[in-house]
Amino acid sequence: MAHKPSQRDLSHSLSSLALGLLLLGFGLAPGLPGQVQLQDTICFGDSLTHNDLLGLVYGNPQDMYGDDPMEAAFNKGASAGDELHRYAVGGSGSGNLEDQVNLYLLDRLFGSVDQGTLFCIAVGANDILNNDPLLGANPPGVDPVADALIDNLVDNIQDNLQNLWLSSSSAQFVIWTIPDVTITPDLWGKTPQQKKNIRAHVQRANQSILALQSLPGVAIVDTYWLLRRLGLHPQSLYGHSLVGPPLFTGYDHIFADELHFTAVTNAIVANRIITKMNTAYGDSIPSYSKNELAALAHVPVN
C-alpha cells in the first residue's frame, strides 16, 4: 500500500504556525501601509540570492549574472541609507537556514546589524537538486523517505519564519516558492516521468509555502510558475527571443550556467518581486523597463 504523505504541511502546519505566534503574544501586524520597508533588508537562502562569486566558480564574466533578484529589487526601491544584508550562502539547503538566521540574530545581539525591516527567504532548490534521483523515482505518497524530505523542507522554512517573526513582529517578509528545477540545463536530460515526479514533490512543498500568504505581512513570490513559463517560453525583447534551456552561457540566455540565471533573468524575477511587494505593502517601486532588460541581455534596442 502506498505511503500517505505527512499532514504536517498545508492548512495544519499553517494553523500551527499562526497559533504559535499568537500564543507567544506577537501580533500578526503587516508592515507600514504605503511603503515597502527596505531600510534594513535581510536575505537568507542560497546562490539564487547571493550570486557574487558565480563568475569565478563557472568561468563566466561576473556581469553575466548581474544582481540577484532580491538585490535587483532592492536597488530599484532603496532610499539613501537603506542597507541590504545577505546571509545567503551558495549551496545551502533548507537545513542551513537555521544557521543563517542564528548568525543574523547573533549579529543583532552584538549590534553589528540593525533590526531587519524586511526579510527575504529563498531556499529549497538545493534540497531538490541534491536528491533528484530519490524524488524522481516516485511521485509523492509512495516513498516515505522522499515524503519526509519534503516535510522537513517545509518545517525548516516555517520554523525559521517563526523565529524571525519573534525577533520583529512588525517586519515584512518576501518568501519564494521553490523554482521548477526540472527546466534547468542540469536536469534537462531527465526522463519525462522523472521530471513529472520531481515537479510533484516540489509543488507539494510549494502548497505549504503558498499557504503562508494568508499571514499579514507576508508576500509570496511564486518563482515556480514564473521561471517555468520563462524557461519554456522565453521572453522576446525588441524581436529577439531570449535563449532558453538546455542552452546556457550567454547574456541573452535564461541561464548563465547549468543552474543559475543571467542578469536579464534575475531582473525579470526582480520585476515580479517588485509587483508582489507593491501589491502587498501599497507601494509604487518602479520595475525594470524593457530597455533596461534589453541592455542586460545585450540586445540592441530598435
PDB file of C-alpha atoms in Angstrom:
ATOM      1  CA  MET A   1       0.000   0.000   0.000  1.00  0.00           C
ATOM      2  CA  ALA A   2       1.291   3.462  -0.863  1.00  0.00           C
ATOM      3  CA  HIS A   3       2.543   5.562   1.992  1.00  0.00           C
ATOM      4  CA  LYS A   4       0.413   8.665   2.548  1.00  0.00           C
ATOM      5  CA  PRO A   5       2.260  12.000   2.730  1.00  0.00           C
ATOM      6  CA  SER A   6       2.516  13.589   6.158  1.00  0.00           C
ATOM      7  CA  GLN A   7      -0.235  16.031   7.072  1.00  0.00           C
ATOM      8  CA  ARG A   8       2.173  18.478   8.703  1.00  0.00           C
ATOM      9  CA  ASP A   9       2.068  20.688   5.657  1.00  0.00           C
ATOM     10  CA  LEU A  10      -0.756  22.721   4.103  1.00  0.00           C
ATOM     11  CA  SER A  11      -3.512  24.050   6.380  1.00  0.00           C
ATOM     12  CA  HIS A  12      -2.476  22.177   9.519  1.00  0.00           C
ATOM     13  CA  SER A  13       1.081  23.479   9.526  1.00  0.00           C
ATOM     14  CA  LEU A  14      -0.081  26.993   8.661  1.00  0.00           C
ATOM     15  CA  SER A  15      -2.568  26.959  11.535  1.00  0.00           C
ATOM     16  CA  SER A  16       0.116  25.699  13.896  1.00  0.00           C
ATOM     17  CA  LEU A  17       2.484  28.472  12.836  1.00  0.00           C
ATOM     18  CA  ALA A  18      -0.106  31.216  13.258  1.00  0.00           C
ATOM     19  CA  LEU A  19      -1.305  29.822  16.594  1.00  0.00           C
ATOM     20  CA  GLY A  20       2.258  29.592  17.881  1.00  0.00           C
ATOM     21  CA  LEU A  21       2.903  33.229  17.058  1.00  0.00           C
ATOM     22  CA  LEU A  22      -0.317  34.357  18.707  1.00  0.00           C
ATOM     23  CA  LEU A  23       0.239  32.294  21.845  1.00  0.00           C
ATOM     24  CA  LEU A  24       3.618  33.916  22.271  1.00  0.00           C
ATOM     25  CA  GLY A  25       1.949  37.299  22.275  1.00  0.00           C
ATOM     26  CA  PHE A  26       3.124  38.634  18.940  1.00  0.00           C
ATOM     27  CA  GLY A  27       0.515  40.225  16.686  1.00  0.00           C
ATOM     28  CA  LEU A  28       0.449  39.376  13.026  1.00  0.00           C
ATOM     29  CA  ALA A  29       0.789  43.020  12.074  1.00  0.00           C
ATOM     30  CA  PRO A  30       1.678  43.855   8.484  1.00  0.00           C
ATOM     31  CA  GLY A  31       4.362  46.392   7.663  1.00  0.00           C
ATOM     32  CA  LEU A  32       3.725  50.108   7.438  1.00  0.00           C
ATOM     33  CA  PRO A  33       0.950  50.922   4.958  1.00  0.00           C
ATOM     34  CA  GLY A  34       2.018  52.650   1.780  1.00  0.00           C
ATOM     35  CA  GLN A  35       5.622  51.528   1.660  1.00  0.00           C
ATOM     36  CA  VAL A  36       7.995  48.617   1.424  1.00  0.00           C
ATOM     37  CA  GLN A  37      10.312  48.706   4.420  1.00  0.00           C
ATOM     38  CA  LEU A  38      13.684  48.399   2.740  1.00  0.00           C
ATOM     39  CA  GLN A  39      15.612  50.223   5.460  1.00  0.00           C
ATOM     40  CA  ASP A  40      17.286  47.014   6.629  1.00  0.00           C
ATOM     41  CA  THR A  41      16.643  44.207   4.177  1.00  0.00           C
ATOM     42  CA  ILE A  42      17.914  40.787   5.252  1.00  0.00           C
ATOM     43  CA  CYS A  43      18.219  37.866   2.805  1.00  0.00           C
ATOM     44  CA  PHE A  44      18.519  34.175   3.602  1.00  0.00           C
ATOM     45  CA  GLY A  45      18.940  31.331   1.147  1.00  0.00           C
ATOM     46  CA  ASP A  46      21.399  30.016  -1.427  1.00  0.00           C
ATOM     47  CA  SER A  47      23.180  31.231  -4.560  1.00  0.00           C
ATOM     48  CA  LEU A  48      19.912  32.448  -6.080  1.00  0.00           C
ATOM     49  CA  THR A  49      20.107  35.335  -3.596  1.00  0.00           C
ATOM     50  CA  HIS A  50      23.894  35.564  -3.338  1.00  0.00           C
ATOM     51  CA  ASN A  51      25.486  35.188  -6.758  1.00  0.00           C
ATOM     52  CA  ASP A  52      28.580  37.376  -6.341  1.00  0.00           C
ATOM     53  CA  LEU A  53      31.123  34.584  -6.839  1.00  0.00           C
ATOM     54  CA  LEU A  54      29.430  32.546  -9.553  1.00  0.00           C
ATOM     55  CA  GLY A  55      31.593  34.033 -12.285  1.00  0.00           C
ATOM     56  CA  LEU A  56      34.689  32.654 -10.592  1.00  0.00           C
ATOM     57  CA  VAL A  57      33.103  29.260  -9.980  1.00  0.00           C
ATOM     58  CA  TYR A  58      31.775  28.746 -13.516  1.00  0.00           C
ATOM     59  CA  GLY A  59      34.307  30.757 -15.516  1.00  0.00           C
ATOM     60  CA  ASN A  60      31.798  33.282 -16.860  1.00  0.00           C
ATOM     61  CA  PRO A  61      32.047  37.082 -16.804  1.00  0.00           C
ATOM     62  CA  GLN A  62      30.536  38.108 -13.474  1.00  0.00           C
ATOM     63  CA  ASP A  63      28.331  40.725 -15.111  1.00  0.00           C
ATOM     64  CA  MET A  64      26.573  37.898 -16.973  1.00  0.00           C
ATOM     65  CA  TYR A  65      24.904  37.129 -13.612  1.00  0.00           C
ATOM     66  CA  GLY A  66      24.268  40.737 -12.594  1.00  0.00           C
ATOM     67  CA  ASP A  67      22.413  41.416  -9.352  1.00  0.00           C
ATOM     68  CA  ASP A  68      20.473  38.560  -7.798  1.00  0.00           C
ATOM     69  CA  PRO A  69      16.695  39.115  -7.971  1.00  0.00           C
ATOM     70  CA  MET A  70      16.260  40.434  -4.417  1.00  0.00           C
ATOM     71  CA  GLU A  71      19.272  42.712  -4.754  1.00  0.00           C
ATOM     72  CA  ALA A  72      17.925  43.977  -8.070  1.00  0.00           C
ATOM     73  CA  ALA A  73      14.514  44.670  -6.484  1.00  0.00           C
ATOM     74  CA  PHE A  74      16.173  46.397  -3.531  1.00  0.00           C
ATOM     75  CA  ASN A  75      18.210  48.632  -5.840  1.00  0.00           C
ATOM     76  CA  LYS A  76      15.030  49.812  -7.566  1.00  0.00           C
ATOM     77  CA  GLY A  77      13.304  50.848  -4.344  1.00  0.00           C
ATOM     78  CA  ALA A  78      16.035  51.732  -1.855  1.00  0.00           C
ATOM     79  CA  SER A  79      16.488  55.223  -0.489  1.00  0.00           C
ATOM     80  CA  ALA A  80      19.699  56.778   0.818  1.00  0.00           C
ATOM     81  CA  GLY A  81      20.777  54.949   3.958  1.00  0.00           C
ATOM     82  CA  ASP A  82      18.869  51.725   3.225  1.00  0.00           C
ATOM     83  CA  GLU A  83      21.018  48.615   3.571  1.00  0.00           C
ATOM     84  CA  LEU A  84      20.885  45.090   2.148  1.00  0.00           C
ATOM     85  CA  HIS A  85      22.431  42.322   4.248  1.00  0.00           C
ATOM     86  CA  ARG A  86      22.785  38.867   2.717  1.00  0.00           C
ATOM     87  CA  TYR A  87      23.251  35.804   4.886  1.00  0.00           C
ATOM     88  CA  ALA A  88      22.576  33.503   1.937  1.00  0.00           C
ATOM     89  CA  VAL A  89      25.364  31.057   1.078  1.00  0.00           C
ATOM     90  CA  GLY A  90      25.791  29.207  -2.214  1.00  0.00           C
ATOM     91  CA  GLY A  91      24.953  25.523  -1.961  1.00  0.00           C
ATOM     92  CA  SER A  92      22.748  25.928   1.113  1.00  0.00           C
ATOM     93  CA  GLY A  93      19.734  23.730   1.671  1.00  0.00           C
ATOM     94  CA  SER A  94      16.773  24.424   3.922  1.00  0.00           C
ATOM     95  CA  GLY A  95      18.647  22.698   6.754  1.00  0.00           C
ATOM     96  CA  ASN A  96      21.209  25.521   6.640  1.00  0.00           C
ATOM     97  CA  LEU A  97      18.542  28.166   7.078  1.00  0.00           C
ATOM     98  CA  GLU A  98      18.681  27.910  10.869  1.00  0.00           C
ATOM     99  CA  ASP A  99      22.430  28.645  10.852  1.00  0.00           C
ATOM    100  CA  GLN A 100      21.884  31.727   8.703  1.00  0.00           C
ATOM    101  CA  VAL A 101      19.068  33.005  10.898  1.00  0.00           C
ATOM    102  CA  ASN A 102      21.078  32.346  14.062  1.00  0.00           C
ATOM    103  CA  LEU A 103      24.032  34.247  12.621  1.00  0.00           C
ATOM    104  CA  TYR A 104      21.750  37.199  11.910  1.00  0.00           C
ATOM    105  CA  LEU A 105      20.338  37.052  15.454  1.00  0.00           C
ATOM    106  CA  LEU A 106      23.881  36.915  16.858  1.00  0.00           C
ATOM    107  CA  ASP A 107      24.843  39.955  14.786  1.00  0.00           C
ATOM    108  CA  ARG A 108      21.776  41.704  16.166  1.00  0.00           C
ATOM    109  CA  LEU A 109      22.819  40.803  19.717  1.00  0.00           C
ATOM    110  CA  PHE A 110      26.254  42.344  19.209  1.00  0.00           C
ATOM    111  CA  GLY A 111      24.897  45.351  17.333  1.00  0.00           C
ATOM    112  CA  SER A 112      26.721  44.672  14.066  1.00  0.00           C
ATOM    113  CA  VAL A 113      23.464  44.789  12.111  1.00  0.00           C
ATOM    114  CA  ASP A 114      20.258  46.716  12.707  1.00  0.00           C
ATOM    115  CA  GLN A 115      16.881  45.080  13.220  1.00  0.00           C
ATOM    116  CA  GLY A 116      15.594  43.771   9.926  1.00  0.00           C
ATOM    117  CA  THR A 117      12.610  45.578   8.466  1.00  0.00           C
ATOM    118  CA  LEU A 118      12.147  43.207   5.523  1.00  0.00           C
ATOM    119  CA  PHE A 119      13.234  39.570   5.375  1.00  0.00           C
ATOM    120  CA  CYS A 120      13.641  37.502   2.220  1.00  0.00           C
ATOM    121  CA  ILE A 121      13.636  33.698   2.407  1.00  0.00           C
ATOM    122  CA  ALA A 122      14.534  31.914  -0.840  1.00  0.00           C
ATOM    123  CA  VAL A 123      15.616  28.362  -0.119  1.00  0.00           C
ATOM    124  CA  GLY A 124      14.764  24.776  -1.027  1.00  0.00           C
ATOM    125  CA  ALA A 125      16.047  24.375  -4.573  1.00  0.00           C
ATOM    126  CA  ASN A 126      19.196  22.606  -3.388  1.00  0.00           C
ATOM    127  CA  ASP A 127      17.135  20.177  -1.292  1.00  0.00           C
ATOM    128  CA  ILE A 128      15.536  19.086  -4.555  1.00  0.00           C
ATOM    129  CA  LEU A 129      18.672  19.173  -6.708  1.00  0.00           C
ATOM    130  CA  ASN A 130      20.713  17.211  -4.183  1.00  0.00           C
ATOM    131  CA  ASN A 131      18.065  14.477  -4.020  1.00  0.00           C
ATOM    132  CA  ASP A 132      16.791  14.379  -7.591  1.00  0.00           C
ATOM    133  CA  PRO A 133      17.281  10.581  -8.017  1.00  0.00           C
ATOM    134  CA  LEU A 134      15.169   9.918  -4.907  1.00  0.00           C
ATOM    135  CA  LEU A 135      12.456  12.415  -5.823  1.00  0.00           C
ATOM    136  CA  GLY A 136      12.440  11.429  -9.492  1.00  0.00           C
ATOM    137  CA  ALA A 137      11.899   7.739  -8.762  1.00  0.00           C
ATOM    138  CA  ASN A 138       8.319   8.038  -7.468  1.00  0.00           C
ATOM    139  CA  PRO A 139       5.564  10.620  -7.015  1.00  0.00           C
ATOM    140  CA  PRO A 140       4.514  11.807  -3.534  1.00  0.00           C
ATOM    141  CA  GLY A 141       2.850   9.201  -1.339  1.00  0.00           C
ATOM    142  CA  VAL A 142       4.976   6.238  -2.431  1.00  0.00           C
ATOM    143  CA  ASP A 143       8.367   6.595  -0.756  1.00  0.00           C
ATOM    144  CA  PRO A 144       8.288   7.687   2.922  1.00  0.00           C
ATOM    145  CA  VAL A 145      11.903   8.902   2.719  1.00  0.00           C
ATOM    146  CA  ALA A 146      11.082  11.249  -0.156  1.00  0.00           C
ATOM    147  CA  ASP A 147       7.934  12.485   1.603  1.00  0.00           C
ATOM    148  CA  ALA A 148       9.903  13.096   4.810  1.00  0.00           C
ATOM    149  CA  LEU A 149      12.449  15.165   2.869  1.00  0.00           C
ATOM    150  CA  ILE A 150       9.682  17.478   1.666  1.00  0.00           C
ATOM    151  CA  ASP A 151       8.120  17.607   5.154  1.00  0.00           C
ATOM    152  CA  ASN A 152      11.473  18.630   6.632  1.00  0.00           C
ATOM    153  CA  LEU A 153      11.990  21.274   3.957  1.00  0.00           C
ATOM    154  CA  VAL A 154       8.631  22.870   4.781  1.00  0.00           C
ATOM    155  CA  ASP A 155       9.253  22.626   8.530  1.00  0.00           C
ATOM    156  CA  ASN A 156      12.638  24.342   8.153  1.00  0.00           C
ATOM    157  CA  ILE A 157      11.078  27.302   6.370  1.00  0.00           C
ATOM    158  CA  GLN A 158       8.159  27.617   8.787  1.00  0.00           C
ATOM    159  CA  ASP A 159      10.274  27.230  11.935  1.00  0.00           C
ATOM    160  CA  ASN A 160      12.701  29.924  10.840  1.00  0.00           C
ATOM    161  CA  LEU A 161       9.904  32.216   9.702  1.00  0.00           C
ATOM    162  CA  GLN A 162       8.503  31.978  13.220  1.00  0.00           C
ATOM    163  CA  ASN A 163      11.910  32.736  14.773  1.00  0.00           C
ATOM    164  CA  LEU A 164      12.312  35.811  12.584  1.00  0.00           C
ATOM    165  CA  TRP A 165       8.792  36.948  13.377  1.00  0.00           C
ATOM    166  CA  LEU A 166       9.547  36.687  17.079  1.00  0.00           C
ATOM    167  CA  SER A 167      12.534  38.976  16.565  1.00  0.00           C
ATOM    168  CA  SER A 168      10.316  41.638  14.967  1.00  0.00           C
ATOM    169  CA  SER A 169       6.572  41.193  14.712  1.00  0.00           C
ATOM    170  CA  SER A 170       6.214  44.302  12.518  1.00  0.00           C
ATOM    171  CA  ALA A 171       8.691  43.207   9.828  1.00  0.00           C
ATOM    172  CA  GLN A 172       7.695  42.404   6.267  1.00  0.00           C
ATOM    173  CA  PHE A 173       8.515  39.091   4.602  1.00  0.00           C
ATOM    174  CA  VAL A 174       9.146  38.080   0.991  1.00  0.00           C
ATOM    175  CA  ILE A 175       9.189  34.291   0.621  1.00  0.00           C
ATOM    176  CA  TRP A 176       9.882  32.444  -2.624  1.00  0.00           C
ATOM    177  CA  THR A 177       8.287  29.244  -3.724  1.00  0.00           C
ATOM    178  CA  ILE A 178      10.780  26.608  -4.870  1.00  0.00           C
ATOM    179  CA  PRO A 179      11.605  27.022  -8.564  1.00  0.00           C
ATOM    180  CA  ASP A 180      10.877  24.299 -11.085  1.00  0.00           C
ATOM    181  CA  VAL A 181      14.402  22.856 -11.209  1.00  0.00           C
ATOM    182  CA  THR A 182      13.440  20.451 -13.998  1.00  0.00           C
ATOM    183  CA  ILE A 183      13.812  23.293 -16.504  1.00  0.00           C
ATOM    184  CA  THR A 184      17.466  23.860 -15.594  1.00  0.00           C
ATOM    185  CA  PRO A 185      20.078  22.642 -18.070  1.00  0.00           C
ATOM    186  CA  ASP A 186      21.400  20.458 -15.227  1.00  0.00           C
ATOM    187  CA  LEU A 187      18.219  18.348 -15.086  1.00  0.00           C
ATOM    188  CA  TRP A 188      17.109  18.783 -18.690  1.00  0.00           C
ATOM    189  CA  GLY A 189      18.138  15.234 -19.555  1.00  0.00           C
ATOM    190  CA  LYS A 190      15.878  13.559 -17.005  1.00  0.00           C
ATOM    191  CA  THR A 191      13.109  11.385 -18.400  1.00  0.00           C
ATOM    192  CA  PRO A 192       9.611  12.878 -18.666  1.00  0.00           C
ATOM    193  CA  GLN A 193       8.404  10.666 -15.790  1.00  0.00           C
ATOM    194  CA  GLN A 194      11.315  11.646 -13.562  1.00  0.00           C
ATOM    195  CA  LYS A 195      10.617  15.308 -14.233  1.00  0.00           C
ATOM    196  CA  LYS A 196       6.928  14.817 -13.528  1.00  0.00           C
ATOM    197  CA  ASN A 197       7.699  13.156 -10.176  1.00  0.00           C
ATOM    198  CA  ILE A 198      10.176  15.867  -9.170  1.00  0.00           C
ATOM    199  CA  ARG A 199       7.684  18.593 -10.040  1.00  0.00           C
ATOM    200  CA  ALA A 200       5.001  16.861  -7.978  1.00  0.00           C
ATOM    201  CA  HIS A 201       7.267  16.846  -4.913  1.00  0.00           C
ATOM    202  CA  VAL A 202       8.221  20.487  -5.466  1.00  0.00           C
ATOM    203  CA  GLN A 203       4.593  21.511  -5.802  1.00  0.00           C
ATOM    204  CA  ARG A 204       3.717  19.612  -2.652  1.00  0.00           C
ATOM    205  CA  ALA A 205       6.222  21.794  -0.780  1.00  0.00           C
ATOM    206  CA  ASN A 206       5.032  24.892  -2.602  1.00  0.00           C
ATOM    207  CA  GLN A 207       1.437  24.347  -1.478  1.00  0.00           C
ATOM    208  CA  SER A 208       2.578  24.870   2.092  1.00  0.00           C
ATOM    209  CA  ILE A 209       4.690  27.891   1.165  1.00  0.00           C
ATOM    210  CA  LEU A 210       1.812  29.478  -0.766  1.00  0.00           C
ATOM    211  CA  ALA A 211      -0.469  28.958   2.241  1.00  0.00           C
ATOM    212  CA  LEU A 212       1.732  31.376   4.210  1.00  0.00           C
ATOM    213  CA  GLN A 213       0.433  34.292   2.138  1.00  0.00           C
ATOM    214  CA  SER A 214      -2.678  34.319   4.339  1.00  0.00           C
ATOM    215  CA  LEU A 215      -0.474  35.694   7.130  1.00  0.00           C
ATOM    216  CA  PRO A 216      -0.489  39.518   7.123  1.00  0.00           C
ATOM    217  CA  GLY A 217       2.884  40.996   6.253  1.00  0.00           C
ATOM    218  CA  VAL A 218       3.912  38.016   4.095  1.00  0.00           C
ATOM    219  CA  ALA A 219       4.288  38.340   0.321  1.00  0.00           C
ATOM    220  CA  ILE A 220       4.815  35.087  -1.593  1.00  0.00           C
ATOM    221  CA  VAL A 221       6.688  35.229  -4.908  1.00  0.00           C
ATOM    222  CA  ASP A 222       5.723  32.207  -6.984  1.00  0.00           C
ATOM    223  CA  THR A 223       9.025  31.629  -8.753  1.00  0.00           C
ATOM    224  CA  TYR A 224       7.927  28.113  -9.716  1.00  0.00           C
ATOM    225  CA  TRP A 225       5.464  29.199 -12.388  1.00  0.00           C
ATOM    226  CA  LEU A 226       7.326  32.367 -13.327  1.00  0.00           C
ATOM    227  CA  LEU A 227      10.540  30.528 -14.159  1.00  0.00           C
ATOM    228  CA  ARG A 228       8.746  27.563 -15.700  1.00  0.00           C
ATOM    229  CA  ARG A 229       6.974  29.873 -18.156  1.00  0.00           C
ATOM    230  CA  LEU A 230      10.147  31.828 -18.813  1.00  0.00           C
ATOM    231  CA  GLY A 231      12.243  28.705 -19.373  1.00  0.00           C
ATOM    232  CA  LEU A 232       9.776  27.017 -21.696  1.00  0.00           C
ATOM    233  CA  HIS A 233       8.548  30.185 -23.433  1.00  0.00           C
ATOM    234  CA  PRO A 234      11.416  32.716 -23.316  1.00  0.00           C
ATOM    235  CA  GLN A 235      10.517  36.385 -23.383  1.00  0.00           C
ATOM    236  CA  SER A 236      11.129  38.436 -26.508  1.00  0.00           C
ATOM    237  CA  LEU A 237      12.897  41.802 -26.386  1.00  0.00           C
ATOM    238  CA  TYR A 238      12.719  44.003 -29.481  1.00  0.00           C
ATOM    239  CA  GLY A 239      12.164  40.993 -31.717  1.00  0.00           C
ATOM    240  CA  HIS A 240      14.965  38.986 -30.136  1.00  0.00           C
ATOM    241  CA  SER A 241      13.815  35.968 -28.147  1.00  0.00           C
ATOM    242  CA  LEU A 242      15.874  35.099 -25.091  1.00  0.00           C
ATOM    243  CA  VAL A 243      17.518  31.680 -25.419  1.00  0.00           C
ATOM    244  CA  GLY A 244      16.014  29.017 -23.186  1.00  0.00           C
ATOM    245  CA  PRO A 245      17.329  25.742 -21.813  1.00  0.00           C
ATOM    246  CA  PRO A 246      19.043  23.415 -22.367  1.00  0.00           C
ATOM    247  CA  LEU A 247      21.372  26.061 -23.850  1.00  0.00           C
ATOM    248  CA  PHE A 248      23.226  28.387 -21.496  1.00  0.00           C
ATOM    249  CA  THR A 249      26.215  30.755 -21.196  1.00  0.00           C
ATOM    250  CA  GLY A 250      25.148  33.897 -22.986  1.00  0.00           C
ATOM    251  CA  TYR A 251      23.944  37.312 -21.877  1.00  0.00           C
ATOM    252  CA  ASP A 252      20.716  36.750 -23.811  1.00  0.00           C
ATOM    253  CA  HIS A 253      20.151  33.268 -22.323  1.00  0.00           C
ATOM    254  CA  ILE A 254      17.826  32.374 -19.453  1.00  0.00           C
ATOM    255  CA  PHE A 255      20.662  30.508 -17.730  1.00  0.00           C
ATOM    256  CA  ALA A 256      24.265  31.637 -17.391  1.00  0.00           C
ATOM    257  CA  ASP A 257      25.360  28.139 -16.398  1.00  0.00           C
ATOM    258  CA  GLU A 258      23.725  24.789 -15.697  1.00  0.00           C
ATOM    259  CA  LEU A 259      21.812  26.149 -12.679  1.00  0.00           C
ATOM    260  CA  HIS A 260      21.989  29.914 -12.320  1.00  0.00           C
ATOM    261  CA  PHE A 261      20.210  32.772 -14.020  1.00  0.00           C
ATOM    262  CA  THR A 262      21.624  35.510 -16.210  1.00  0.00           C
ATOM    263  CA  ALA A 263      21.344  39.176 -15.296  1.00  0.00           C
ATOM    264  CA  VAL A 264      18.292  39.646 -17.504  1.00  0.00           C
ATOM    265  CA  THR A 265      16.509  36.664 -15.937  1.00  0.00           C
ATOM    266  CA  ASN A 266      17.327  37.976 -12.470  1.00  0.00           C
ATOM    267  CA  ALA A 267      15.848  41.356 -13.419  1.00  0.00           C
ATOM    268  CA  ILE A 268      12.686  39.696 -14.761  1.00  0.00           C
ATOM    269  CA  VAL A 269      12.316  37.846 -11.452  1.00  0.00           C
ATOM    270  CA  ALA A 270      13.020  41.133  -9.646  1.00  0.00           C
ATOM    271  CA  ASN A 271      10.108  42.718 -11.502  1.00  0.00           C
ATOM    272  CA  ARG A 272       7.838  40.014 -10.119  1.00  0.00           C
ATOM    273  CA  ILE A 273       9.166  40.609  -6.603  1.00  0.00           C
ATOM    274  CA  ILE A 274       8.563  44.336  -7.012  1.00  0.00           C
ATOM    275  CA  THR A 275       4.997  43.742  -8.192  1.00  0.00           C
ATOM    276  CA  LYS A 276       4.270  41.468  -5.232  1.00  0.00           C
ATOM    277  CA  MET A 277       5.763  43.917  -2.726  1.00  0.00           C
ATOM    278  CA  ASN A 278       3.918  46.873  -4.235  1.00  0.00           C
ATOM    279  CA  THR A 279       0.629  44.967  -4.025  1.00  0.00           C
ATOM    280  CA  ALA A 280       1.212  43.620  -0.522  1.00  0.00           C
ATOM    281  CA  TYR A 281       2.504  46.832   1.017  1.00  0.00           C
ATOM    282  CA  GLY A 282       0.856  49.534  -1.077  1.00  0.00           C
ATOM    283  CA  ASP A 283       3.992  50.937  -2.663  1.00  0.00           C
ATOM    284  CA  SER A 284       4.974  52.014  -6.179  1.00  0.00           C
ATOM    285  CA  ILE A 285       8.562  50.846  -6.698  1.00  0.00           C
ATOM    286  CA  PRO A 286       9.326  51.029 -10.448  1.00  0.00           C
ATOM    287  CA  SER A 287      10.060  47.875 -12.418  1.00  0.00           C
ATOM    288  CA  TYR A 288      12.935  47.276 -14.810  1.00  0.00           C
ATOM    289  CA  SER A 289      11.948  48.690 -18.172  1.00  0.00           C
ATOM    290  CA  LYS A 290      12.126  46.868 -21.485  1.00  0.00           C
ATOM    291  CA  ASN A 291      15.151  48.990 -22.381  1.00  0.00           C
ATOM    292  CA  GLU A 292      16.882  48.040 -19.137  1.00  0.00           C
ATOM    293  CA  LEU A 293      16.159  44.351 -19.697  1.00  0.00           C
ATOM    294  CA  ALA A 294      17.482  44.596 -23.245  1.00  0.00           C
ATOM    295  CA  ALA A 295      20.691  46.230 -22.015  1.00  0.00           C
ATOM    296  CA  LEU A 296      21.272  43.409 -19.524  1.00  0.00           C
ATOM    297  CA  ALA A 297      20.714  40.851 -22.303  1.00  0.00           C
ATOM    298  CA  HIS A 298      22.973  42.768 -24.712  1.00  0.00           C
ATOM    299  CA  VAL A 299      20.027  43.015 -27.119  1.00  0.00           C
ATOM    300  CA  PRO A 300      20.018  46.071 -29.439  1.00  0.00           C
ATOM    301  CA  VAL A 301      17.126  48.482 -28.867  1.00  0.00           C
ATOM    302  CA  ASN A 302      15.160  49.193 -32.033  1.00  0.00           C
TER     303      ASN A 302
END
